[in-house]
Coordinates of N, CA, C and O in Angstrom, one line a residue:
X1447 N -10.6 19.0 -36.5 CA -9.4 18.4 -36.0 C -9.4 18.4 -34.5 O -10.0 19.5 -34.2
X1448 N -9.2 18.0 -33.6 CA -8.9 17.1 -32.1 C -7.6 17.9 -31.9 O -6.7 18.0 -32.7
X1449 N -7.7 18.5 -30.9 CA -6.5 18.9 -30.1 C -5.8 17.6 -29.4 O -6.6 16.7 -28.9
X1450 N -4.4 17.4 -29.2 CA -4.1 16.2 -28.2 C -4.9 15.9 -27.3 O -5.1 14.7 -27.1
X1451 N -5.3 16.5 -26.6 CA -5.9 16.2 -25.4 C -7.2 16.1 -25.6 O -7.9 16.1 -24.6
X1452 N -7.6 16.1 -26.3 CA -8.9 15.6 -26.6 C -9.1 14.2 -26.9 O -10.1 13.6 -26.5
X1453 N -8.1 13.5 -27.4 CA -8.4 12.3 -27.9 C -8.2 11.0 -26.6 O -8.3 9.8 -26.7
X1454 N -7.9 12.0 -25.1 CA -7.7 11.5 -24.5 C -9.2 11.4 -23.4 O -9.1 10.9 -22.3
X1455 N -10.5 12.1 -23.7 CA -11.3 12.6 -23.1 C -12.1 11.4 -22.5 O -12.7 11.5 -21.5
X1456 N -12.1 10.2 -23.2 CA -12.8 9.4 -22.2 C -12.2 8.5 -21.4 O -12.8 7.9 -20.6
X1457 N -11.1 8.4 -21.6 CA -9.9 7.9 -20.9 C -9.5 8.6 -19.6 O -9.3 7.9 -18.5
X1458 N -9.5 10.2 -19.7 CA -9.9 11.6 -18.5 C -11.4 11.1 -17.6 O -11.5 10.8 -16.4
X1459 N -12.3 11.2 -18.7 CA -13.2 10.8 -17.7 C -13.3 9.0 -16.9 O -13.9 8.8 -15.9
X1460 N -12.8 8.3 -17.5 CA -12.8 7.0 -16.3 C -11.9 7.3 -15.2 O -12.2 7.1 -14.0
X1461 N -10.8 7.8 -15.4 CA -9.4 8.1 -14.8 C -10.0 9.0 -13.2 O -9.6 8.8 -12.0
X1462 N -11.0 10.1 -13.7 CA -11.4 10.8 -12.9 C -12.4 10.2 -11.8 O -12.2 10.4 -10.6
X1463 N -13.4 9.4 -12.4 CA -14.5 8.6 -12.0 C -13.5 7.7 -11.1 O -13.4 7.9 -9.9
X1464 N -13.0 7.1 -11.7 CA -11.9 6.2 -10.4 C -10.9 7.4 -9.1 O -11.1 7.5 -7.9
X1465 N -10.2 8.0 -9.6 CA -10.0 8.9 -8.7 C -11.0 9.0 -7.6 O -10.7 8.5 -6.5
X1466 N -12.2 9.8 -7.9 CA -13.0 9.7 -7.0 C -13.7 8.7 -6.2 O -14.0 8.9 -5.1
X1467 N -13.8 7.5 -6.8 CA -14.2 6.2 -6.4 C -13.1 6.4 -5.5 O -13.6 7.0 -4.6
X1468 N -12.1 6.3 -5.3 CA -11.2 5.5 -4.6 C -11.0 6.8 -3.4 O -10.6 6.3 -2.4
X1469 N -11.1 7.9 -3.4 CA -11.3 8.6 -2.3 C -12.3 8.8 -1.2 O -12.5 9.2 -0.1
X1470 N -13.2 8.1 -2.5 CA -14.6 8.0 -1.2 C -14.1 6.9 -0.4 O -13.5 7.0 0.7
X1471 N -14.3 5.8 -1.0 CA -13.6 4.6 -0.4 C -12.5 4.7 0.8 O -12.7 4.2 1.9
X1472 N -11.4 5.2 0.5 CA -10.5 5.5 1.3 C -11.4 6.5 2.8 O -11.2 6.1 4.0
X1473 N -12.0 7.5 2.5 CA -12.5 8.2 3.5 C -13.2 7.3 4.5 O -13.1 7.4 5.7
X1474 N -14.2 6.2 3.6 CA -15.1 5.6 4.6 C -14.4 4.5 5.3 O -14.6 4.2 6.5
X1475 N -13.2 3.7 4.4 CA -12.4 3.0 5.5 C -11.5 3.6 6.4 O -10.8 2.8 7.1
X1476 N -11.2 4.9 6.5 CA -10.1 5.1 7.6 C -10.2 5.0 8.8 O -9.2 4.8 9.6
X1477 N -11.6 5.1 9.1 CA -12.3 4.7 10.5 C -12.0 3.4 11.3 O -12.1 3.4 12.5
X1478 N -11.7 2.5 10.7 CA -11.7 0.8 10.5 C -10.5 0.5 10.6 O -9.9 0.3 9.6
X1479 N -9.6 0.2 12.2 CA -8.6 -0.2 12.0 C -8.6 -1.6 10.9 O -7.6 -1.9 10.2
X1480 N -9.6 -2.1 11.0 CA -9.0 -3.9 9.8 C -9.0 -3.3 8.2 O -8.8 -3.9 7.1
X1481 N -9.3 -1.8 8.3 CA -9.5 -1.4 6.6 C -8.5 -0.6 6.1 O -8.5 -0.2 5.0
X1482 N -7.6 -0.3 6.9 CA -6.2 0.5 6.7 C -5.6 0.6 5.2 O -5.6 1.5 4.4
X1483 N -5.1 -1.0 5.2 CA -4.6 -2.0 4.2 C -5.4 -1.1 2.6 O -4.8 -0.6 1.7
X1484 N -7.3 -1.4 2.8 CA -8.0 -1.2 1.7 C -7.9 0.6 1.8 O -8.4 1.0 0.8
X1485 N -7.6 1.2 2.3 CA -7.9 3.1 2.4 C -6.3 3.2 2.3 O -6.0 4.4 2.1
X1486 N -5.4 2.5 2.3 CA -4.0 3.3 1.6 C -3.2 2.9 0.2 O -2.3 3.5 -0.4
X1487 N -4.2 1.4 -0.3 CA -3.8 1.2 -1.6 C -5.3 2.2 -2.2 O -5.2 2.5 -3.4
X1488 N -6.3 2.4 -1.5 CA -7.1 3.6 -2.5 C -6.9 4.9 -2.6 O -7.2 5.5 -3.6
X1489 N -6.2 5.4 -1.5 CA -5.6 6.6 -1.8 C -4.3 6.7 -2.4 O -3.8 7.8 -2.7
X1490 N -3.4 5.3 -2.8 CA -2.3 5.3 -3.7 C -3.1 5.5 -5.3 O -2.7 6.3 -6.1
X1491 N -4.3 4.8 -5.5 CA -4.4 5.0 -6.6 C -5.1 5.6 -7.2 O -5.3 5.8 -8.4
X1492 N -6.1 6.6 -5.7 CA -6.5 8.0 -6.4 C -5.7 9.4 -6.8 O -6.1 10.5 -7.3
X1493 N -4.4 9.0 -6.5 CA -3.3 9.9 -6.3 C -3.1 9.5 -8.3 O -3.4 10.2 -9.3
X1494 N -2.6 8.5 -8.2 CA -1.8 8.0 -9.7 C -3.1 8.4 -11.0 O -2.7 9.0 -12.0
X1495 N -4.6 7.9 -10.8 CA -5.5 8.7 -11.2 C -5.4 9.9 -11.8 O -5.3 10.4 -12.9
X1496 N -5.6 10.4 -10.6 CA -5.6 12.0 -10.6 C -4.3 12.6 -11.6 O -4.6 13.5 -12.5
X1497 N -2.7 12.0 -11.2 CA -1.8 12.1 -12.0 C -1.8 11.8 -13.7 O -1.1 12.6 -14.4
X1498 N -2.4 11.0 -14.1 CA -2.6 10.3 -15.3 C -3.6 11.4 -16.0 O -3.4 11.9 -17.2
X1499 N -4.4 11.6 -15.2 CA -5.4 12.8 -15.9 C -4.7 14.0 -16.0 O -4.7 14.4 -17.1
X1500 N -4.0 14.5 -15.3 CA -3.2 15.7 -15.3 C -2.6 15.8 -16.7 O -2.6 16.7 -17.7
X1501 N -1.9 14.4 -16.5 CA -1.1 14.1 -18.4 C -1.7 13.9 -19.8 O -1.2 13.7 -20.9
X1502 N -3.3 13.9 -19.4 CA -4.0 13.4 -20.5 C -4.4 14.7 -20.6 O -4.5 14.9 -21.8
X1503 N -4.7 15.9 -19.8 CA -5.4 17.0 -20.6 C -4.2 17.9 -21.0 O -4.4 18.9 -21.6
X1504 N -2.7 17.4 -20.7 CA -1.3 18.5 -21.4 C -1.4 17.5 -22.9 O -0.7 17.7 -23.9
X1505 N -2.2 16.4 -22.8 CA -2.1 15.6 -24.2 C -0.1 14.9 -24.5 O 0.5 14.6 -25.5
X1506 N 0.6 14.8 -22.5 CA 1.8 14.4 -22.8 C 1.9 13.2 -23.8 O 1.0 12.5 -24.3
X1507 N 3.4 13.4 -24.0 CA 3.5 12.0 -24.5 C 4.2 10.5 -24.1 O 4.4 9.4 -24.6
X1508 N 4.4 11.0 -22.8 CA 4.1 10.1 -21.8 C 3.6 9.2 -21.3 O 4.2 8.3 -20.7
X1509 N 2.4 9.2 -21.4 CA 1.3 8.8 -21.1 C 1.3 7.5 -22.0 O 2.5 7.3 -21.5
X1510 N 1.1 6.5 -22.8 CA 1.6 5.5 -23.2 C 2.8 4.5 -21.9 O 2.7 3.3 -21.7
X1511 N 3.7 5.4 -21.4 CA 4.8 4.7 -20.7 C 4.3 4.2 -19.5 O 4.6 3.1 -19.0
X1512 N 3.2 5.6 -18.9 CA 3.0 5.6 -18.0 C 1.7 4.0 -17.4 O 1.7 3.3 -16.4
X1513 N 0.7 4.0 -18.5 CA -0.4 3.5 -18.6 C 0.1 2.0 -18.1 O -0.5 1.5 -17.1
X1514 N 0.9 1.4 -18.6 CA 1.0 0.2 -18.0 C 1.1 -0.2 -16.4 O 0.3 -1.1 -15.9
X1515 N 2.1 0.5 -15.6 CA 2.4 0.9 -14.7 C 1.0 0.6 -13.6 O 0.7 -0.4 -13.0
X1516 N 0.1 2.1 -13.7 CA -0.9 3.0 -13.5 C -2.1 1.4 -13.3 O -2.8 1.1 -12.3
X1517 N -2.0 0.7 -14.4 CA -2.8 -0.6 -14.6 C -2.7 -1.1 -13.4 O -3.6 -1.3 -12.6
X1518 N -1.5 -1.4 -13.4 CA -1.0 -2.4 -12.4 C -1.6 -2.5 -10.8 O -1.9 -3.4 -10.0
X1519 N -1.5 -1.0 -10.7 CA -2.1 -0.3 -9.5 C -3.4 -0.1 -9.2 O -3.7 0.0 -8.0
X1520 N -4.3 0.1 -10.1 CA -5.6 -0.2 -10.4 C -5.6 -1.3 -10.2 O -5.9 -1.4 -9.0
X1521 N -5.5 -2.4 -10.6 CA -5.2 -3.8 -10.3 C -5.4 -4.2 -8.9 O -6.3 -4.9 -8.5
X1522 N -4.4 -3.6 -8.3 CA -4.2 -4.3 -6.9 C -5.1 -3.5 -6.0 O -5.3 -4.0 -4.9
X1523 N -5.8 -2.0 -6.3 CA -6.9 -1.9 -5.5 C -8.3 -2.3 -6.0 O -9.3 -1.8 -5.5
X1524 N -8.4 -2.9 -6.7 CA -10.0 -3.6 -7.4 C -9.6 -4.8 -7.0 O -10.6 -5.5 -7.0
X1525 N -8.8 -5.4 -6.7 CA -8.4 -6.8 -5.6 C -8.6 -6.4 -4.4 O -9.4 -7.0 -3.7
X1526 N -8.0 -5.6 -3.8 CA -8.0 -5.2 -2.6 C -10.0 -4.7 -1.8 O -10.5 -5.1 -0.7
X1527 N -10.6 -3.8 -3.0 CA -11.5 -3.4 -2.7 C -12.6 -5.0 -2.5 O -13.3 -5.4 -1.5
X1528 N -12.3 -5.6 -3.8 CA -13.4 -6.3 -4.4 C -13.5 -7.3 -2.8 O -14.6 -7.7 -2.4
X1529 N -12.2 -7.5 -2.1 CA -12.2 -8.4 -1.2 C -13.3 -8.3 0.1 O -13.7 -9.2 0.9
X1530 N -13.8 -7.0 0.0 CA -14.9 -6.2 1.1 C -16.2 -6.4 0.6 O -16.3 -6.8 -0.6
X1531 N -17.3 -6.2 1.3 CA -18.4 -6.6 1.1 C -18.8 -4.7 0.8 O -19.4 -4.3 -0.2
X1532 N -18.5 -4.2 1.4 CA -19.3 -2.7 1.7 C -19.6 -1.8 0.2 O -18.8 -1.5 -0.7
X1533 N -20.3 -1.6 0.3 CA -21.1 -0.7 -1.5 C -19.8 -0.2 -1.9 O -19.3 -0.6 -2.9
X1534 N -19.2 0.9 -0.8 CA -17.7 2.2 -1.4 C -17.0 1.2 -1.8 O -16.2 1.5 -2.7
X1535 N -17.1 -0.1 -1.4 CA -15.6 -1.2 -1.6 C -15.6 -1.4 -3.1 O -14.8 -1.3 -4.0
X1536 N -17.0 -1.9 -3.1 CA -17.2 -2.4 -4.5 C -17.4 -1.3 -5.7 O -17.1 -1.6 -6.8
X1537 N -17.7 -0.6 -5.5 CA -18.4 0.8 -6.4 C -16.7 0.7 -6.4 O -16.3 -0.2 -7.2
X1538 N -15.8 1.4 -5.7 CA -14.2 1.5 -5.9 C -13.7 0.6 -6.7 O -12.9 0.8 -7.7
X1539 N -14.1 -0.7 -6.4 CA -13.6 -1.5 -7.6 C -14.0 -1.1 -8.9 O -13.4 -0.5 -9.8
X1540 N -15.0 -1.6 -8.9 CA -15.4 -1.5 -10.5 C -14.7 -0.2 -10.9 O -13.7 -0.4 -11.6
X1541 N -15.1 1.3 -10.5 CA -14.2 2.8 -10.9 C -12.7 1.8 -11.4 O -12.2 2.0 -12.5
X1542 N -12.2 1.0 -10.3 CA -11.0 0.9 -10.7 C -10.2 -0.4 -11.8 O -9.1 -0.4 -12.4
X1543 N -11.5 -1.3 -11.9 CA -11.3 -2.4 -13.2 C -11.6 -1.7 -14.3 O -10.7 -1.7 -15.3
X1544 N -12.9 -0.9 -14.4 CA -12.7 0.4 -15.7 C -11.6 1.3 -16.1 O -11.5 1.8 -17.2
X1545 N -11.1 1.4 -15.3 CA -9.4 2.1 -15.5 C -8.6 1.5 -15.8 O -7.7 2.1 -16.3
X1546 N -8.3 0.0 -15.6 CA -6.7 -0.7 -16.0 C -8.0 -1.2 -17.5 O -7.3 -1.0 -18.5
X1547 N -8.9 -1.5 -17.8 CA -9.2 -1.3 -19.4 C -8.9 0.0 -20.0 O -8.0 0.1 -20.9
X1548 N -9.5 0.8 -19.6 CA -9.0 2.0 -20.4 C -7.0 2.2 -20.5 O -6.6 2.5 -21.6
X1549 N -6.2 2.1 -19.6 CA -5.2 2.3 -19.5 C -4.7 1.2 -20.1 O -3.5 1.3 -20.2
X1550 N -5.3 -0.4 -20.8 CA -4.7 -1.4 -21.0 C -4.9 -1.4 -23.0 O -4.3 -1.9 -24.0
X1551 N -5.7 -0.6 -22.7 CA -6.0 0.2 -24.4 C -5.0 1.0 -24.7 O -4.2 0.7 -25.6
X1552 N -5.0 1.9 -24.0 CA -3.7 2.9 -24.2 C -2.5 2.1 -24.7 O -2.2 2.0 -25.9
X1553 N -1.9 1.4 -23.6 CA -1.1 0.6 -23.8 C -0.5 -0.1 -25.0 O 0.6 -0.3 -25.4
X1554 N -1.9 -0.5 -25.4 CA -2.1 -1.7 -26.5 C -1.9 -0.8 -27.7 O -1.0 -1.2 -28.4
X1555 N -2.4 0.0 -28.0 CA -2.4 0.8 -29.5 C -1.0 1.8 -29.4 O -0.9 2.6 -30.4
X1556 N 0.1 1.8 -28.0 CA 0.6 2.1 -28.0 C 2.4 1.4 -28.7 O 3.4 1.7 -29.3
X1557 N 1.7 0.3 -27.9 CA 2.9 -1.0 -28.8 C 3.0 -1.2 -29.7 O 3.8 -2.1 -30.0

C-alpha cells in the first residue's frame, strides 16, 4: 500500500527539478539589467514549485486546487525563458513545460 504522498513522488520530483531550474536561471539573469523581467517571473515560480512540493510530500488535499493555478505560472515562465537564447534560459524552460504537464495531470484526473 502507498502512503499519500507517495503517489505524489514523480510529480515531487519534476516540481523539484523545475524549482531548481528556475533558480539557477534567476541567479544567472540578475546580473542583466534587460533580464530582470526573466529572473523575477523564475524566482516566482521557483517559489510556487517549491510550495507545491511541500503539499505533495504532507500528501494535502489541496493540491488538485492548487495545480491549475501553479500551471499557469509555469506557463508564463517557459514563455518568458523560452524567449532567451542562453542554455539556464532554456534548460528553465523545459524544467518548467515538464511541470504544467505534470500539474495539468493532476488537474485532469482530478475533475
Amino acid at each position: 500500500m502507498l502512503l499519500i504522498h507517495e503517489e505524489y513522488q514523480s510529480s515531487f520530483d519534476v516540481a523539484m527539478k523545475c524549482a531548481v531550474e528556475c533558480e539557477h536561471c534567476a541567479e544567472a539573469c540578475m546580473g542583466n539589467p534587460n533580464m530582470l523581467k526573466c529572473a523575477r517571473t523564475c524566482l516566482d515560480c521557483a517559489e510556487i514549485c517549491r510550495t507545491i512540493s511541500t503539499y505533495m510530500v504532507r500528501g494535502s488535499r489541496f493540491i488538485p486546487n492548487l495545480t491549475k493555478a501553479y500551471a499557469e505560472i509555469c506557463t508564463a515562465c517557459a514563455e518568458e525563458c523560452s524567449s532567451h537564447d542562453m542554455d539556464h534560459c532554456q534548460k528553465c524552460a523545459q524544467a518548467c513545460r515538464e511541470a504544467v504537464e505534470e500539474y495539468n495531470k493532476i488537474t485532469a484526473v482530478a475533475a
